[in-house]
Coordinates of N, CA and C in Angstrom, one line a residue:
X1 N 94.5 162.1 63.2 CA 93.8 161.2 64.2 C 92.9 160.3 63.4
X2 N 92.8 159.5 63.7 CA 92.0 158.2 62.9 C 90.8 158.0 64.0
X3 N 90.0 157.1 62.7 CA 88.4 157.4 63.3 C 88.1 156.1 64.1
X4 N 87.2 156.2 65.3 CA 87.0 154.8 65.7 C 85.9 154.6 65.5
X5 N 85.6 153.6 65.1 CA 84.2 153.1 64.9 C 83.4 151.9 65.4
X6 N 82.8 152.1 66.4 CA 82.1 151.0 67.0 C 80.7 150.5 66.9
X7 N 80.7 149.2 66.9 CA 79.7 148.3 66.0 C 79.2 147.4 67.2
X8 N 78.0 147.4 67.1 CA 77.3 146.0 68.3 C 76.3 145.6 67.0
X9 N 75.8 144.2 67.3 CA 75.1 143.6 66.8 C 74.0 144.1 67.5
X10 N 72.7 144.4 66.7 CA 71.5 144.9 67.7 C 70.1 144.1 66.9
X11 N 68.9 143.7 67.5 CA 68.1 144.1 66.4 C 67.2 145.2 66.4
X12 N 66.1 145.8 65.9 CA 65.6 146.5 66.1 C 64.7 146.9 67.5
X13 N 64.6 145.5 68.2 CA 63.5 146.1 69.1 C 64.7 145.8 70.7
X14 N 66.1 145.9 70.3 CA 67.4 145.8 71.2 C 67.9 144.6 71.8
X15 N 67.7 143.2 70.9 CA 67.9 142.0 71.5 C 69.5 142.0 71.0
X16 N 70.8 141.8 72.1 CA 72.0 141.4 71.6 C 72.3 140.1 71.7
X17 N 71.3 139.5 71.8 CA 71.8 138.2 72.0 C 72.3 137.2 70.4
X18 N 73.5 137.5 70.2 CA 74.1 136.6 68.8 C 74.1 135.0 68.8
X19 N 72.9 134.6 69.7 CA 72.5 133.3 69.7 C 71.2 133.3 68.6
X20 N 70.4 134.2 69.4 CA 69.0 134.1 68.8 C 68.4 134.7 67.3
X21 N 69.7 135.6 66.6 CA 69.3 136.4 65.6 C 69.6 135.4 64.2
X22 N 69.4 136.0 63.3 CA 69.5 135.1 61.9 C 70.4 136.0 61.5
X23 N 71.6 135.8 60.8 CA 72.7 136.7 60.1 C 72.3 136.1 58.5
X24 N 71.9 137.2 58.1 CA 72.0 136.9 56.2 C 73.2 136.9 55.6
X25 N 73.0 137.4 54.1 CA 74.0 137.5 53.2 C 74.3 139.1 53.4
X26 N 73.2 139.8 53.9 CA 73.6 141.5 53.3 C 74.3 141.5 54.9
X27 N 73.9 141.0 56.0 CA 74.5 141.3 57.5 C 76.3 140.9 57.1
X28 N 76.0 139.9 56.4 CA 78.0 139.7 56.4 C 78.9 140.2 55.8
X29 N 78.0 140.4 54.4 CA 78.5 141.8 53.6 C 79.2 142.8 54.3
X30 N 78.0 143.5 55.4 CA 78.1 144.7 55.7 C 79.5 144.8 56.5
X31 N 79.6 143.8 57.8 CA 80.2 143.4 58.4 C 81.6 143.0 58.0
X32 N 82.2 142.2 56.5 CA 83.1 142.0 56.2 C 83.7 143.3 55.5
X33 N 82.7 144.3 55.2 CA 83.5 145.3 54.8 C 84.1 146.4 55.8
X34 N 82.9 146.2 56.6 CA 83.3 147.1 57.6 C 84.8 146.9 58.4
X35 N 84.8 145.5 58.5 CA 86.4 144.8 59.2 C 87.2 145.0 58.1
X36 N 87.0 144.9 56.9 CA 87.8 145.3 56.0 C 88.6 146.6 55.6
X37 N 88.0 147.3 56.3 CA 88.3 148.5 56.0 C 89.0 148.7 57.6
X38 N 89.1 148.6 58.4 CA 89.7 148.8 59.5 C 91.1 148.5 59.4
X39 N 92.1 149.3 60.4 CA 93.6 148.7 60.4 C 93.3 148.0 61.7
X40 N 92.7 147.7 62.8 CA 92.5 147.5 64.2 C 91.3 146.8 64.6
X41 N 91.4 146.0 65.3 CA 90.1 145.4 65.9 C 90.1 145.3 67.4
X42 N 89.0 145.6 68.0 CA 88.9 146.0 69.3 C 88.0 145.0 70.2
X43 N 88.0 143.9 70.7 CA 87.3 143.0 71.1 C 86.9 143.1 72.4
X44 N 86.0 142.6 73.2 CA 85.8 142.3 74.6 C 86.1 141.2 75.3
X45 N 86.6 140.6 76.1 CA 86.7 138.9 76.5 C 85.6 138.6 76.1
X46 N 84.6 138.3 75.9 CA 84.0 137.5 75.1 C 83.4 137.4 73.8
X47 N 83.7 138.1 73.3 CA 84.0 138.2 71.7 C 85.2 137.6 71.6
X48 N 86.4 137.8 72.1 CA 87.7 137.6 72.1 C 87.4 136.0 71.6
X49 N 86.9 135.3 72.8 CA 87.1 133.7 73.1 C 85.9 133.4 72.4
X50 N 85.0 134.1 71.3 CA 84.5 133.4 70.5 C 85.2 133.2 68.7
X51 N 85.8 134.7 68.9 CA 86.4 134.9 67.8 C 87.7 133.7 67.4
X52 N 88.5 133.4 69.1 CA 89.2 132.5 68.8 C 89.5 131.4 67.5
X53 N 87.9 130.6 67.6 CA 87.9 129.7 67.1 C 88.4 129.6 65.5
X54 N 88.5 131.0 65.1 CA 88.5 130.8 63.9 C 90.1 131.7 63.4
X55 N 90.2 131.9 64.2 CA 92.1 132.3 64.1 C 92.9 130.7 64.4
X56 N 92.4 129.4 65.0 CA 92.8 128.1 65.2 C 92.3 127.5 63.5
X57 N 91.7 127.6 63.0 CA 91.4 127.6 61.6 C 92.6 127.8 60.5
X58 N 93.4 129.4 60.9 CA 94.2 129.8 59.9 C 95.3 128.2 60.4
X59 N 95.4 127.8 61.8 CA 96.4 127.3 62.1 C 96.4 125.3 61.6
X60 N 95.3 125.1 61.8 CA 94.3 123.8 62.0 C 94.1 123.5 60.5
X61 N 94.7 123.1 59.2 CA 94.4 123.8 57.5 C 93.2 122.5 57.6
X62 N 93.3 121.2 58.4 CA 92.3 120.2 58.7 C 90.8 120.3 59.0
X63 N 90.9 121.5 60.1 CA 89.4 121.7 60.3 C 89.2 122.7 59.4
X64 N 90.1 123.6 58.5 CA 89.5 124.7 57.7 C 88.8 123.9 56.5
X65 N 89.3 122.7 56.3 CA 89.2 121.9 54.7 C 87.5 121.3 55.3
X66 N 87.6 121.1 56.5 CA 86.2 120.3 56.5 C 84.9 121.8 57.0
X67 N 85.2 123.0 57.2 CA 84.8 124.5 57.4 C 84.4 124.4 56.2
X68 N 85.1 124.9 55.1 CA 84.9 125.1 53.7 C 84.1 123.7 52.5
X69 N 84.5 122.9 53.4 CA 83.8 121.7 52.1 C 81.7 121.5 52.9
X70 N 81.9 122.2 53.7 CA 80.0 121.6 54.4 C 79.0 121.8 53.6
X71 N 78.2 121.0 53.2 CA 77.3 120.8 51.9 C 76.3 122.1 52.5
X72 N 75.9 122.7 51.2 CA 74.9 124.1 51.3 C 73.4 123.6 51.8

C-alpha cells in the first residue's frame, strides 16, 4: 500500500490564504521535493484551475521563454 500524503499551505497563526503569504527559497525547496518524490498528485478545483496555467507553459514554448527570461 503506498503512503498518502497531504499538504496545505498554512502559516503559523492558520492563514490559507496563498494570496497574502511570501513563499521563499526554503518553502519551494521543500515543496519541489515533496512533488518530486510523489508518483500522483491530488488537486481540488481550485488548485486545479490555478495550477493550469502552468501545464499551458509546457504547451505555449512563447510564454515559457518570456516566464524564464524576467529580470531578477
Amino acid at each position: 500500500m503506498r503512503k498518502l500524503i497531504a499538504t496545505l499551505n498554512m502559516t503559523l497563526d492558520g492563514n490559507c490564504d496563498h494570496t497574502a503569504g511570501f513563499a521563499d527559497k526554503d518553502i519551494h525547496q521543500h515543496y519541489t521535493e515533496l512533488l518530486g518524490n510523489g508518483e500522483q498528485i491530488l488537486y481540488g478545483r481550485t488548485t486545479y484551475q490555478l495550477m493550469e496555467y502552468w501545464r499551458t507553459l509546457t504547451v505555449n514554448h512563447q510564454a515559457k521563454k518570456q516566464w524564464t527570461n524576467l529580470p531578477a
